[in-house]
Amino acid sequence: FPSKKSQPYKKLPPIEFFTIPLKSLTRDCLHMIFSAKERSVSADILFNVISKCKPEETIYDILFKLFYSVRKKEILEGVEDNFSFPSNAANEQNLAIILRQMSPFQDCPLLAPSKNKHNLDLDKVLNDKKNYHVILRCFMKDELVNDLVTYWFLDYLINIPKAKLKHPVVLIIDELLPISDNPILSSKLRQLLYICRGKGINIVSTAQSVANLDLQLARSFSDYVFGRIS
């Protein structure tokens, strides 16, 4: 964080709390939430429903539709054209999995409708040459919510077309170990490291102990600088 102890508080950079547009979640993001190493039927169901939801609909609206159509054994009036989740034993089980995995987001307003004014515009952030942007996760208590923010950001960089990046981008990851310790996040970062140069994205990271890093992840970096700060 660009500040020091002697700096007056009034000169601290502004902190803006942001939300993630619900419809920006890719299928991979939902599979991360469901901790699925392979394709999860429950995650696919939720992705299909989110992709068809209206811009003003919230995660609560979507979960309610899922719950109502299965437990009430009927489809809500007026939503047949864009929503279908018939009642059967398999979907009862999938519904239970979806509700359980999405429970951390009930108390955290991270996922928001597309029209929410607090949604983070990553295209604008990545093309802003006047400011440094620091994404802080310290205000989020739940580990899954934290991991989703990291995964969503990495996934966005992987999928963004090069033409959308008007300038070279430098991504600084302060302390690599938390990502390295998470196999899903580690795999996603490795995926980005393989293609980042072609998009004009440069990634710099630090680690207090290289020995504790995932070896595959560590090898994905092209250059290393070893030293000690005392």
Tab-separated table of N, CA and C in Angstrom, residues 2 10 17 19 45 77 84 92 108-109 127 141 143 149 163 171 195 211:
chain	number	residue	atom	x	y	z
A	2	PRO	N	0.704	2.178	-0.914
A	2	PRO	CA	1.614	3.311	-1.054
A	2	PRO	C	1.424	4.365	0.032
A	10	LYS	N	-4.815	12.251	5.767
A	10	LYS	CA	-5.602	12.893	4.726
A	10	LYS	C	-4.992	12.721	3.339
A	17	PHE	N	-14.563	0.420	-2.085
A	17	PHE	CA	-15.064	-0.948	-2.006
A	17	PHE	C	-15.772	-1.278	-3.317
A	19	THR	N	-17.645	-4.295	-6.099
A	19	THR	CA	-18.385	-5.542	-6.267
A	19	THR	C	-18.013	-6.161	-7.610
A	45	ILE	N	-25.057	-25.941	-13.935
A	45	ILE	CA	-26.455	-25.507	-13.807
A	45	ILE	C	-26.513	-24.046	-13.391
A	77	GLU	N	-44.193	-18.198	-12.626
A	77	GLU	CA	-44.935	-17.601	-13.728
A	77	GLU	C	-44.147	-16.460	-14.355
A	84	SER	N	-35.376	-22.775	-16.558
A	84	SER	CA	-36.011	-24.086	-16.462
A	84	SER	C	-35.152	-24.996	-15.603
A	92	GLU	N	-32.653	-32.094	-6.919
A	92	GLU	CA	-32.737	-31.866	-5.472
A	92	GLU	C	-31.334	-31.875	-4.876
A	108	CYS	N	-21.964	-11.587	2.275
A	108	CYS	CA	-20.969	-10.692	1.674
A	108	CYS	C	-21.503	-10.179	0.341
A	109	PRO	N	-21.702	-8.897	0.198
A	109	PRO	CA	-22.306	-8.346	-1.028
A	109	PRO	C	-21.303	-8.236	-2.178
A	127	ASN	N	-6.415	0.027	-18.226
A	127	ASN	CA	-5.981	1.028	-19.196
A	127	ASN	C	-5.751	2.407	-18.576
A	141	LYS	N	-13.513	-11.623	5.200
A	141	LYS	CA	-13.145	-12.612	6.204
A	141	LYS	C	-13.166	-14.045	5.663
A	143	GLU	N	-12.539	-17.188	3.420
A	143	GLU	CA	-11.438	-17.585	2.548
A	143	GLU	C	-11.909	-17.817	1.114
A	149	VAL	N	-12.072	-13.558	-5.572
A	149	VAL	CA	-11.585	-12.276	-6.079
A	149	VAL	C	-10.288	-12.477	-6.860
A	163	ALA	N	-6.503	-6.675	-27.869
A	163	ALA	CA	-6.899	-5.388	-28.443
A	163	ALA	C	-7.507	-4.454	-27.413
A	171	LEU	N	1.525	-6.355	-13.409
A	171	LEU	CA	0.792	-6.916	-12.275
A	171	LEU	C	1.801	-7.322	-11.212
A	195	ILE	N	0.803	-17.087	-21.098
A	195	ILE	CA	0.298	-16.281	-22.217
A	195	ILE	C	0.443	-14.783	-21.988
A	211	ALA	N	11.545	-21.998	-1.253
A	211	ALA	CA	11.500	-23.439	-1.025
A	211	ALA	C	10.086	-23.943	-0.756
